[in-house]
Amino acid sequence: MKNRLSLSHADITPRQLFDQRRRLLKMAAGASLAAWWPATLLAAEKLAFSTSSAYGLSDEPTPYKAVTGYNNFYEFGTGKEDPARNAHSLRTRPWTVSVEGEVHKPKTFDIDQLLKLAPLEERIYRLRCVEAWSMVIPWIGYPLAELLKQVEPTGKAKFVEFVSLHDTQQMPGQRSSVLDWPYREGLRLDEAMHPLALLTFGLYGELLPNQNGAPVRMVIPWKYGFKSAKAIVKIRLTEHMPVTSWMRAGPDEYGFYANVNPEVDHPRWSQAKERRIGDFLKRPTLMFNGYAEQVAGLYAGMDLRRYF
Amino acid sequence: MKTPSLSARRLAWLKIGVFVAALLPLAKLIGGGLTDALGANPIERITHDTGYWTLTFLMLTLSATPLRLLFGWYWPVRLRRMLGLFAFFYASLHFLIYLVLDQFFDWQAIGEDILKRPYISIGFSAFLLLIPLAVTSTDNMLRRLGGKRWQALHTLVYYIALGGVVHFAWLVKKDLSRPLAFAAVFLALLLIRWAHRHLRIRLRLKTAQ
């Protein structure tokens, strides 16, 4: 595996962080939910993490404003700007994630427990949406493998299913049946154990903003963005391949693997190129989103047109 | 029966008003572009907005006749040509934005898009069909073609509108609410025409008796 130096944290505009904190505070103070907005969240909004990650990119990170203002998170609406507008209704504390299924030690983790389970690292990853736009985001988290090791998968465990929160009160987009709620995603166990697969709690040095999947989400940088489940409440290890929300919504268009692949088009649009947010010209999409060196081995011998 | 019609002066003012209003979406896009207010993906925004306004103007164009049939208003018919030309104007912008901003003259990608992706094939066809309608929109062209042939040519607008709605529905990843809203409007406008045709036959029979 090739290691690259990550961007130093100083390269990331501190001004934006500052502005965002002000915005968050203002939002918390101004919104009617201020009453039950937990003080701990505000206190813990900065995360302690190491920057000496082995995984990183030399690409310029996408501005904070775009990362947090342009999101697909249908639980808060199907427009790109809906999540930033609507996600304030999500309560991220208290929060628990149960890890169950084919494991020897099923357990329900509190979010604070999860945050302390392994050292947090910053990793600058490419994010490629199936809609052919992309970003570069400094995420903070640790490999999902760290969590899975704790629960000791049984010999039968072949897949990992992620289930997101289902609560129409907190997630107004779920009042529409645009997808089959709760949102479900899945990985093969070896994909889930891959060191690039990141259990993620933050971005740009702070806790995940709600619209980015707070309080805990997956980031799987070699797959299309929708594979990375947000606001996860359950992680289930299974013997059989789970049916994901997008497979249910359009089995011909969204496969289980959803690996970024410029050679396999979405039935309705090309995947050969992408527009990096902020760029004028499109750029060619890289195989496995540029992570082929690290992950191609997972799919050796597989027909990626069939297993799309 | 008295046909409510507008005086030439009031019609002129109405035309100016509609003309200015029809330019507002463009002004909003230009303003947004200048003040960096088009969001994180401005090219997508501009593409979607011009597409949206193309469909809106197509529906407005198609509503002139139903308004006359329902309420006996003739003034929308007087505005129809301008509305149709604005549909063409926004469609042209939509296409140019695709050509320049989205694909940046990548002819190979454009060719593949048109041939391989049904929603682009349909959208592109609808745009091509709009061109002869725009070209023959003048009084002079109407005279040269003759009313019947002109009329026949301009019935293409139904197929263009249908193509536009399908184009929109087909490109959407999952949330079909907006394309379905256009489809509902289109269907309603067709239904009014259809219902009136049958009603009018009955009315004629009545007056003949």
mmCIF file with all atom_site columns, N, CA and C in Angstrom, chain A residues 40-105:
data_model
loop_
_atom_site.group_PDB
_atom_site.id
_atom_site.type_symbol
_atom_site.label_atom_id
_atom_site.label_alt_id
_atom_site.label_comp_id
_atom_site.label_asym_id
_atom_site.label_entity_id
_atom_site.label_seq_id
_atom_site.pdbx_PDB_ins_code
_atom_site.Cartn_x
_atom_site.Cartn_y
_atom_site.Cartn_z
_atom_site.occupancy
_atom_site.B_iso_or_equiv
_atom_site.pdbx_formal_charge
_atom_site.auth_seq_id
_atom_site.auth_comp_id
_atom_site.auth_asym_id
_atom_site.auth_atom_id
_atom_site.pdbx_PDB_model_num
ATOM 1   N N  . THR A 1 40  ? -22.962 19.842  25.766 1.00 0.00 ? 40  THR A N  1
ATOM 2   C CA . THR A 1 40  ? -21.786 19.014  25.471 1.00 0.00 ? 40  THR A CA 1
ATOM 3   C C  . THR A 1 40  ? -21.406 19.093  24.005 1.00 0.00 ? 40  THR A C  1
ATOM 4   N N  . LEU A 1 41  ? -22.407 19.203  23.170 1.00 0.00 ? 41  LEU A N  1
ATOM 5   C CA . LEU A 1 41  ? -22.118 19.253  21.746 1.00 0.00 ? 41  LEU A CA 1
ATOM 6   C C  . LEU A 1 41  ? -21.307 20.504  21.411 1.00 0.00 ? 41  LEU A C  1
ATOM 7   N N  . LEU A 1 42  ? -21.742 21.602  21.974 1.00 0.00 ? 42  LEU A N  1
ATOM 8   C CA . LEU A 1 42  ? -21.026 22.843  21.701 1.00 0.00 ? 42  LEU A CA 1
ATOM 9   C C  . LEU A 1 42  ? -19.606 22.785  22.262 1.00 0.00 ? 42  LEU A C  1
ATOM 10  N N  . ALA A 1 43  ? -19.506 22.170  23.431 1.00 0.00 ? 43  ALA A N  1
ATOM 11  C CA . ALA A 1 43  ? -18.196 22.086  24.054 1.00 0.00 ? 43  ALA A CA 1
ATOM 12  C C  . ALA A 1 43  ? -17.278 21.174  23.254 1.00 0.00 ? 43  ALA A C  1
ATOM 13  N N  . ALA A 1 44  ? -17.851 20.116  22.712 1.00 0.00 ? 44  ALA A N  1
ATOM 14  C CA . ALA A 1 44  ? -17.021 19.102  22.069 1.00 0.00 ? 44  ALA A CA 1
ATOM 15  C C  . ALA A 1 44  ? -16.949 19.305  20.572 1.00 0.00 ? 44  ALA A C  1
ATOM 16  N N  . GLU A 1 45  ? -17.291 20.503  20.158 1.00 0.00 ? 45  GLU A N  1
ATOM 17  C CA . GLU A 1 45  ? -17.450 20.648  18.719 1.00 0.00 ? 45  GLU A CA 1
ATOM 18  C C  . GLU A 1 45  ? -16.115 20.581  17.979 1.00 0.00 ? 45  GLU A C  1
ATOM 19  N N  . LYS A 1 46  ? -15.051 20.912  18.675 1.00 0.00 ? 46  LYS A N  1
ATOM 20  C CA . LYS A 1 46  ? -13.708 20.727  18.115 1.00 0.00 ? 46  LYS A CA 1
ATOM 21  C C  . LYS A 1 46  ? -13.249 19.312  18.446 1.00 0.00 ? 46  LYS A C  1
ATOM 22  N N  . LEU A 1 47  ? -12.607 18.683  17.516 1.00 0.00 ? 47  LEU A N  1
ATOM 23  C CA . LEU A 1 47  ? -12.162 17.314  17.757 1.00 0.00 ? 47  LEU A CA 1
ATOM 24  C C  . LEU A 1 47  ? -10.640 17.266  17.884 1.00 0.00 ? 47  LEU A C  1
ATOM 25  N N  . ALA A 1 48  ? -10.186 16.378  18.739 1.00 0.00 ? 48  ALA A N  1
ATOM 26  C CA . ALA A 1 48  ? -8.752  16.138  18.822 1.00 0.00 ? 48  ALA A CA 1
ATOM 27  C C  . ALA A 1 48  ? -8.420  14.996  17.875 1.00 0.00 ? 48  ALA A C  1
ATOM 28  N N  . PHE A 1 49  ? -7.469  15.215  17.009 1.00 0.00 ? 49  PHE A N  1
ATOM 29  C CA . PHE A 1 49  ? -7.137  14.168  16.045 1.00 0.00 ? 49  PHE A CA 1
ATOM 30  C C  . PHE A 1 49  ? -5.687  14.328  15.621 1.00 0.00 ? 49  PHE A C  1
ATOM 31  N N  . SER A 1 50  ? -5.153  13.268  15.065 1.00 0.00 ? 50  SER A N  1
ATOM 32  C CA . SER A 1 50  ? -3.792  13.350  14.573 1.00 0.00 ? 50  SER A CA 1
ATOM 33  C C  . SER A 1 50  ? -3.814  13.651  13.086 1.00 0.00 ? 50  SER A C  1
ATOM 34  N N  . THR A 1 51  ? -2.817  14.352  12.638 1.00 0.00 ? 51  THR A N  1
ATOM 35  C CA . THR A 1 51  ? -2.773  14.700  11.217 1.00 0.00 ? 51  THR A CA 1
ATOM 36  C C  . THR A 1 51  ? -1.748  13.853  10.476 1.00 0.00 ? 51  THR A C  1
ATOM 37  N N  . SER A 1 52  ? -1.082  13.002  11.202 1.00 0.00 ? 52  SER A N  1
ATOM 38  C CA . SER A 1 52  ? -0.016  12.223  10.568 1.00 0.00 ? 52  SER A CA 1
ATOM 39  C C  . SER A 1 52  ? -0.588  10.973  9.906  1.00 0.00 ? 52  SER A C  1
ATOM 40  N N  . SER A 1 53  ? -1.687  11.164  9.238  1.00 0.00 ? 53  SER A N  1
ATOM 41  C CA . SER A 1 53  ? -2.334  10.019  8.617  1.00 0.00 ? 53  SER A CA 1
ATOM 42  C C  . SER A 1 53  ? -1.496  9.486   7.459  1.00 0.00 ? 53  SER A C  1
ATOM 43  N N  . ALA A 1 54  ? -1.561  8.196   7.294  1.00 0.00 ? 54  ALA A N  1
ATOM 44  C CA . ALA A 1 54  ? -0.859  7.585   6.175  1.00 0.00 ? 54  ALA A CA 1
ATOM 45  C C  . ALA A 1 54  ? -1.633  7.785   4.878  1.00 0.00 ? 54  ALA A C  1
ATOM 46  N N  . TYR A 1 55  ? -2.896  8.136   5.010  1.00 0.00 ? 55  TYR A N  1
ATOM 47  C CA . TYR A 1 55  ? -3.730  8.307   3.835  1.00 0.00 ? 55  TYR A CA 1
ATOM 48  C C  . TYR A 1 55  ? -4.024  9.778   3.647  1.00 0.00 ? 55  TYR A C  1
ATOM 49  N N  . GLY A 1 56  ? -3.769  10.236  2.485  1.00 0.00 ? 56  GLY A N  1
ATOM 50  C CA . GLY A 1 56  ? -4.052  11.638  2.237  1.00 0.00 ? 56  GLY A CA 1
ATOM 51  C C  . GLY A 1 56  ? -3.959  11.927  0.762  1.00 0.00 ? 56  GLY A C  1
ATOM 52  N N  . LEU A 1 57  ? -4.182  13.158  0.430  1.00 0.00 ? 57  LEU A N  1
ATOM 53  C CA . LEU A 1 57  ? -4.156  13.552  -0.963 1.00 0.00 ? 57  LEU A CA 1
ATOM 54  C C  . LEU A 1 57  ? -3.427  14.873  -1.069 1.00 0.00 ? 57  LEU A C  1
ATOM 55  N N  . SER A 1 58  ? -2.860  15.094  -2.223 1.00 0.00 ? 58  SER A N  1
ATOM 56  C CA . SER A 1 58  ? -2.276  16.415  -2.443 1.00 0.00 ? 58  SER A CA 1
ATOM 57  C C  . SER A 1 58  ? -3.313  17.364  -3.038 1.00 0.00 ? 58  SER A C  1
ATOM 58  N N  . ASP A 1 59  ? -4.508  16.838  -3.337 1.00 0.00 ? 59  ASP A N  1
ATOM 59  C CA . ASP A 1 59  ? -5.554  17.699  -3.917 1.00 0.00 ? 59  ASP A CA 1
ATOM 60  C C  . ASP A 1 59  ? -5.983  18.772  -2.920 1.00 0.00 ? 59  ASP A C  1
ATOM 61  N N  . GLU A 1 60  ? -6.341  19.879  -3.477 1.00 0.00 ? 60  GLU A N  1
ATOM 62  C CA . GLU A 1 60  ? -6.854  20.988  -2.663 1.00 0.00 ? 60  GLU A CA 1
ATOM 63  C C  . GLU A 1 60  ? -8.231  20.616  -2.095 1.00 0.00 ? 60  GLU A C  1
ATOM 64  N N  . PRO A 1 61  ? -8.421  20.709  -0.780 1.00 0.00 ? 61  PRO A N  1
ATOM 65  C CA . PRO A 1 61  ? -9.749  20.408  -0.245 1.00 0.00 ? 61  PRO A CA 1
ATOM 66  C C  . PRO A 1 61  ? -10.809 21.375  -0.776 1.00 0.00 ? 61  PRO A C  1
ATOM 67  N N  . THR A 1 62  ? -11.997 20.857  -0.963 1.00 0.00 ? 62  THR A N  1
ATOM 68  C CA . THR A 1 62  ? -13.140 21.676  -1.391 1.00 0.00 ? 62  THR A CA 1
ATOM 69  C C  . THR A 1 62  ? -13.495 22.629  -0.250 1.00 0.00 ? 62  THR A C  1
ATOM 70  N N  . PRO A 1 63  ? -13.843 23.874  -0.566 1.00 0.00 ? 63  PRO A N  1
ATOM 71  C CA . PRO A 1 63  ? -14.148 24.819  0.518  1.00 0.00 ? 63  PRO A CA 1
ATOM 72  C C  . PRO A 1 63  ? -15.221 24.292  1.474  1.00 0.00 ? 63  PRO A C  1
ATOM 73  N N  . TYR A 1 64  ? -15.049 24.624  2.732  1.00 0.00 ? 64  TYR A N  1
ATOM 74  C CA . TYR A 1 64  ? -15.959 24.195  3.796  1.00 0.00 ? 64  TYR A CA 1
ATOM 75  C C  . TYR A 1 64  ? -17.416 24.498  3.444  1.00 0.00 ? 64  TYR A C  1
ATOM 76  N N  . LYS A 1 65  ? -17.624 25.677  2.889  1.00 0.00 ? 65  LYS A N  1
ATOM 77  C CA . LYS A 1 65  ? -18.988 26.109  2.574  1.00 0.00 ? 65  LYS A CA 1
ATOM 78  C C  . LYS A 1 65  ? -19.665 25.160  1.592  1.00 0.00 ? 65  LYS A C  1
ATOM 79  N N  . ALA A 1 66  ? -18.921 24.684  0.608  1.00 0.00 ? 66  ALA A N  1
ATOM 80  C CA . ALA A 1 66  ? -19.501 23.751  -0.368 1.00 0.00 ? 66  ALA A CA 1
ATOM 81  C C  . ALA A 1 66  ? -19.693 22.371  0.265  1.00 0.00 ? 66  ALA A C  1
ATOM 82  N N  . VAL A 1 67  ? -18.726 21.956  1.065  1.00 0.00 ? 67  VAL A N  1
ATOM 83  C CA . VAL A 1 67  ? -18.811 20.633  1.692  1.00 0.00 ? 67  VAL A CA 1
ATOM 84  C C  . VAL A 1 67  ? -20.042 20.548  2.594  1.00 0.00 ? 67  VAL A C  1
ATOM 85  N N  . THR A 1 68  ? -20.366 21.646  3.246  1.00 0.00 ? 68  THR A N  1
ATOM 86  C CA . THR A 1 68  ? -21.470 21.618  4.208  1.00 0.00 ? 68  THR A CA 1
ATOM 87  C C  . THR A 1 68  ? -22.753 22.246  3.656  1.00 0.00 ? 68  THR A C  1
ATOM 88  N N  . GLY A 1 69  ? -22.702 22.750  2.429  1.00 0.00 ? 69  GLY A N  1
ATOM 89  C CA . GLY A 1 69  ? -23.875 23.426  1.872  1.00 0.00 ? 69  GLY A CA 1
ATOM 90  C C  . GLY A 1 69  ? -24.459 22.734  0.660  1.00 0.00 ? 69  GLY A C  1
ATOM 91  N N  . TYR A 1 70  ? -23.781 21.710  0.200  1.00 0.00 ? 70  TYR A N  1
ATOM 92  C CA . TYR A 1 70  ? -24.192 21.018  -1.027 1.00 0.00 ? 70  TYR A CA 1
ATOM 93  C C  . TYR A 1 70  ? -24.149 19.534  -0.729 1.00 0.00 ? 70  TYR A C  1
ATOM 94  N N  . ASN A 1 71  ? -25.303 19.000  -0.313 1.00 0.00 ? 71  ASN A N  1
ATOM 95  C CA . ASN A 1 71  ? -25.311 17.620  0.172  1.00 0.00 ? 71  ASN A CA 1
ATOM 96  C C  . ASN A 1 71  ? -26.475 16.818  -0.387 1.00 0.00 ? 71  ASN A C  1
ATOM 97  N N  . ASN A 1 72  ? -26.214 15.539  -0.575 1.00 0.00 ? 72  ASN A N  1
ATOM 98  C CA . ASN A 1 72  ? -27.303 14.597  -0.799 1.00 0.00 ? 72  ASN A CA 1
ATOM 99  C C  . ASN A 1 72  ? -27.556 13.879  0.517  1.00 0.00 ? 72  ASN A C  1
ATOM 100 N N  . PHE A 1 73  ? -28.695 14.151  1.093  1.00 0.00 ? 73  PHE A N  1
ATOM 101 C CA . PHE A 1 73  ? -29.062 13.514  2.362  1.00 0.00 ? 73  PHE A CA 1
ATOM 102 C C  . PHE A 1 73  ? -30.583 13.575  2.351  1.00 0.00 ? 73  PHE A C  1
ATOM 103 N N  . TYR A 1 74  ? -31.186 12.607  1.627  1.00 0.00 ? 74  TYR A N  1
ATOM 104 C CA . TYR A 1 74  ? -32.609 12.677  1.313  1.00 0.00 ? 74  TYR A CA 1
ATOM 105 C C  . TYR A 1 74  ? -33.489 12.705  2.555  1.00 0.00 ? 74  TYR A C  1
ATOM 106 N N  . GLU A 1 75  ? -32.934 12.310  3.691  1.00 0.00 ? 75  GLU A N  1
ATOM 107 C CA . GLU A 1 75  ? -33.696 12.393  4.944  1.00 0.00 ? 75  GLU A CA 1
ATOM 108 C C  . GLU A 1 75  ? -34.091 13.840  5.256  1.00 0.00 ? 75  GLU A C  1
ATOM 109 N N  . PHE A 1 76  ? -33.386 14.770  4.626  1.00 0.00 ? 76  PHE A N  1
ATOM 110 C CA . PHE A 1 76  ? -33.684 16.186  4.869  1.00 0.00 ? 76  PHE A CA 1
ATOM 111 C C  . PHE A 1 76  ? -34.123 16.897  3.594  1.00 0.00 ? 76  PHE A C  1
ATOM 112 N N  . GLY A 1 77  ? -34.506 16.131  2.577  1.00 0.00 ? 77  GLY A N  1
ATOM 113 C CA . GLY A 1 77  ? -34.970 16.738  1.335  1.00 0.00 ? 77  GLY A CA 1
ATOM 114 C C  . GLY A 1 77  ? -34.076 16.347  0.174  1.00 0.00 ? 77  GLY A C  1
ATOM 115 N N  . THR A 1 78  ? -34.655 16.396  -1.025 1.00 0.00 ? 78  THR A N  1
ATOM 116 C CA . THR A 1 78  ? -33.914 15.906  -2.180 1.00 0.00 ? 78  THR A CA 1
ATOM 117 C C  . THR A 1 78  ? -33.103 17.004  -2.872 1.00 0.00 ? 78  THR A C  1
ATOM 118 N N  . GLY A 1 79  ? -33.331 18.262  -2.497 1.00 0.00 ? 79  GLY A N  1
ATOM 119 C CA . GLY A 1 79  ? -32.526 19.341  -3.068 1.00 0.00 ? 79  GLY A CA 1
ATOM 120 C C  . GLY A 1 79  ? -31.152 19.361  -2.401 1.00 0.00 ? 79  GLY A C  1
ATOM 121 N N  . LYS A 1 80  ? -30.166 19.815  -3.144 1.00 0.00 ? 80  LYS A N  1
ATOM 122 C CA . LYS A 1 80  ? -28.803 19.817  -2.601 1.00 0.00 ? 80  LYS A CA 1
ATOM 123 C C  . LYS A 1 80  ? -28.649 20.764  -1.410 1.00 0.00 ? 80  LYS A C  1
ATOM 124 N N  . GLU A 1 81  ? -29.475 21.782  -1.372 1.00 0.00 ? 81  GLU A N  1
ATOM 125 C CA . GLU A 1 81  ? -29.345 22.741  -0.284 1.00 0.00 ? 81  GLU A CA 1
ATOM 126 C C  . GLU A 1 81  ? -30.334 22.473  0.847  1.00 0.00 ? 81  GLU A C  1
ATOM 127 N N  . ASP A 1 82  ? -31.196 21.486  0.642  1.00 0.00 ? 82  ASP A N  1
ATOM 128 C CA . ASP A 1 82  ? -32.174 21.140  1.682  1.00 0.00 ? 82  ASP A CA 1
ATOM 129 C C  . ASP A 1 82  ? -31.522 20.661  2.981  1.00 0.00 ? 82  ASP A C  1
ATOM 130 N N  . PRO A 1 83  ? -30.524 19.763  2.914  1.00 0.00 ? 83  PRO A N  1
ATOM 131 C CA . PRO A 1 83  ? -29.968 19.265  4.187  1.00 0.00 ? 83  PRO A CA 1
ATOM 132 C C  . PRO A 1 83  ? -29.421 20.384  5.072  1.00 0.00 ? 83  PRO A C  1
ATOM 133 N N  . ALA A 1 84  ? -28.673 21.309  4.483  1.00 0.00 ? 84  ALA A N  1
ATOM 134 C CA . ALA A 1 84  ? -28.113 22.396  5.299  1.00 0.00 ? 84  ALA A CA 1
ATOM 135 C C  . ALA A 1 84  ? -29.235 23.224  5.925  1.00 0.00 ? 84  ALA A C  1
ATOM 136 N N  . ARG A 1 85  ? -30.353 23.319  5.204  1.00 0.00 ? 85  ARG A N  1
ATOM 137 C CA . ARG A 1 85  ? -31.475 24.116  5.676  1.00 0.00 ? 85  ARG A CA 1
ATOM 138 C C  . ARG A 1 85  ? -32.289 23.373  6.741  1.00 0.00 ? 85  ARG A C  1
ATOM 139 N N  . ASN A 1 86  ? -32.418 22.072  6.577  1.00 0.00 ? 86  ASN A N  1
ATOM 140 C CA . ASN A 1 86  ? -33.377 21.324  7.402  1.00 0.00 ? 86  ASN A CA 1
ATOM 141 C C  . ASN A 1 86  ? -32.776 20.469  8.506  1.00 0.00 ? 86  ASN A C  1
ATOM 142 N N  . ALA A 1 87  ? -31.466 20.238  8.452  1.00 0.00 ? 87  ALA A N  1
ATOM 143 C CA . ALA A 1 87  ? -30.896 19.222  9.343  1.00 0.00 ? 87  ALA A CA 1
ATOM 144 C C  . ALA A 1 87  ? -30.773 19.683  10.795 1.00 0.00 ? 87  ALA A C  1
ATOM 145 N N  . HIS A 1 88  ? -31.134 20.928  11.083 1.00 0.00 ? 88  HIS A N  1
ATOM 146 C CA . HIS A 1 88  ? -31.042 21.395  12.470 1.00 0.00 ? 88  HIS A CA 1
ATOM 147 C C  . HIS A 1 88  ? -31.993 20.637  13.391 1.00 0.00 ? 88  HIS A C  1
ATOM 148 N N  . SER A 1 89  ? -32.993 19.978  12.810 1.00 0.00 ? 89  SER A N  1
ATOM 149 C CA . SER A 1 89  ? -33.952 19.248  13.653 1.00 0.00 ? 89  SER A CA 1
ATOM 150 C C  . SER A 1 89  ? -33.396 17.913  14.149 1.00 0.00 ? 89  SER A C  1
ATOM 151 N N  . LEU A 1 90  ? -32.242 17.537  13.661 1.00 0.00 ? 90  LEU A N  1
ATOM 152 C CA . LEU A 1 90  ? -31.642 16.268  14.097 1.00 0.00 ? 90  LEU A CA 1
ATOM 153 C C  . LEU A 1 90  ? -30.963 16.453  15.447 1.00 0.00 ? 90  LEU A C  1
ATOM 154 N N  . ARG A 1 91  ? -31.289 15.560  16.397 1.00 0.00 ? 91  ARG A N  1
ATOM 155 C CA . ARG A 1 91  ? -30.620 15.581  17.705 1.00 0.00 ? 91  ARG A CA 1
ATOM 156 C C  . ARG A 1 91  ? -29.557 14.505  17.708 1.00 0.00 ? 91  ARG A C  1
ATOM 157 N N  . THR A 1 92  ? -28.334 14.899  17.847 1.00 0.00 ? 92  THR A N  1
ATOM 158 C CA . THR A 1 92  ? -27.240 13.929  17.731 1.00 0.00 ? 92  THR A CA 1
ATOM 159 C C  . THR A 1 92  ? -26.738 13.445  19.095 1.00 0.00 ? 92  THR A C  1
ATOM 160 N N  . ARG A 1 93  ? -27.291 13.967  20.158 1.00 0.00 ? 93  ARG A N  1
ATOM 161 C CA . ARG A 1 93  ? -27.029 13.478  21.515 1.00 0.00 ? 93  ARG A CA 1
ATOM 162 C C  . ARG A 1 93  ? -28.350 13.406  22.257 1.00 0.00 ? 93  ARG A C  1
ATOM 163 N N  . PRO A 1 94  ? -28.622 12.398  23.044 1.00 0.00 ? 94  PRO A N  1
ATOM 164 C CA . PRO A 1 94  ? -27.837 11.164  23.114 1.00 0.00 ? 94  PRO A CA 1
ATOM 165 C C  . PRO A 1 94  ? -27.973 10.363  21.815 1.00 0.00 ? 94  PRO A C  1
ATOM 166 N N  . TRP A 1 95  ? -27.022 9.511   21.575 1.00 0.00 ? 95  TRP A N  1
ATOM 167 C CA . TRP A 1 95  ? -27.027 8.720   20.347 1.00 0.00 ? 95  TRP A CA 1
ATOM 168 C C  . TRP A 1 95  ? -26.316 7.398   20.626 1.00 0.00 ? 95  TRP A C  1
ATOM 169 N N  . THR A 1 96  ? -26.908 6.336   20.156 1.00 0.00 ? 96  THR A N  1
ATOM 170 C CA . THR A 1 96  ? -26.230 5.053   20.307 1.00 0.00 ? 96  THR A CA 1
ATOM 171 C C  . THR A 1 96  ? -26.189 4.329   18.971 1.00 0.00 ? 96  THR A C  1
ATOM 172 N N  . VAL A 1 97  ? -25.204 3.503   18.828 1.00 0.00 ? 97  VAL A N  1
ATOM 173 C CA . VAL A 1 97  ? -25.066 2.665   17.644 1.00 0.00 ? 97  VAL A CA 1
ATOM 174 C C  . VAL A 1 97  ? -24.965 1.225   18.114 1.00 0.00 ? 97  VAL A C  1
ATOM 175 N N  . SER A 1 98  ? -25.925 0.398   17.686 1.00 0.00 ? 98  SER A N  1
ATOM 176 C CA . SER A 1 98  ? -25.841 -0.998  18.093 1.00 0.00 ? 98  SER A CA 1
ATOM 177 C C  . SER A 1 98  ? -25.151 -1.796  16.991 1.00 0.00 ? 98  SER A C  1
ATOM 178 N N  . VAL A 1 99  ? -24.254 -2.648  17.425 1.00 0.00 ? 99  VAL A N  1
ATOM 179 C CA . VAL A 1 99  ? -23.533 -3.504  16.486 1.00 0.00 ? 99  VAL A CA 1
ATOM 180 C C  . VAL A 1 99  ? -23.954 -4.926  16.806 1.00 0.00 ? 99  VAL A C  1
ATOM 181 N N  . GLU A 1 100 ? -24.560 -5.589  15.836 1.00 0.00 ? 100 GLU A N  1
ATOM 182 C CA . GLU A 1 100 ? -25.214 -6.860  16.134 1.00 0.00 ? 100 GLU A CA 1
ATOM 183 C C  . GLU A 1 100 ? -25.149 -7.802  14.943 1.00 0.00 ? 100 GLU A C  1
ATOM 184 N N  . GLY A 1 101 ? -25.854 -8.914  15.050 1.00 0.00 ? 101 GLY A N  1
ATOM 185 C CA . GLY A 1 101 ? -25.854 -9.901  13.978 1.00 0.00 ? 101 GLY A CA 1
ATOM 186 C C  . GLY A 1 101 ? -24.807 -10.972 14.215 1.00 0.00 ? 101 GLY A C  1
ATOM 187 N N  . GLU A 1 102 ? -24.103 -11.312 13.150 1.00 0.00 ? 102 GLU A N  1
ATOM 188 C CA . GLU A 1 102 ? -23.120 -12.393 13.231 1.00 0.00 ? 102 GLU A CA 1
ATOM 189 C C  . GLU A 1 102 ? -21.840 -11.938 13.939 1.00 0.00 ? 102 GLU A C  1
ATOM 190 N N  . VAL A 1 103 ? -21.981 -11.678 15.226 1.00 0.00 ? 103 VAL A N  1
ATOM 191 C CA . VAL A 1 103 ? -20.816 -11.256 16.014 1.00 0.00 ? 103 VAL A CA 1
ATOM 192 C C  . VAL A 1 103 ? -20.846 -12.010 17.342 1.00 0.00 ? 103 VAL A C  1
ATOM 193 N N  . HIS A 1 104 ? -19.681 -12.231 17.897 1.00 0.00 ? 104 HIS A N  1
ATOM 194 C CA . HIS A 1 104 ? -19.624 -12.916 19.187 1.00 0.00 ? 104 HIS A CA 1
ATOM 195 C C  . HIS A 1 104 ? -20.018 -12.000 20.328 1.00 0.00 ? 104 HIS A C  1
ATOM 196 N N  . LYS A 1 105 ? -19.719 -10.714 20.162 1.00 0.00 ? 105 LYS A N  1
ATOM 197 C CA . LYS A 1 105 ? -19.985 -9.788  21.267 1.00 0.00 ? 105 LYS A CA 1
ATOM 198 C C  . LYS A 1 105 ? -20.812 -8.600  20.809 1.00 0.00 ? 105 LYS A C  1
#
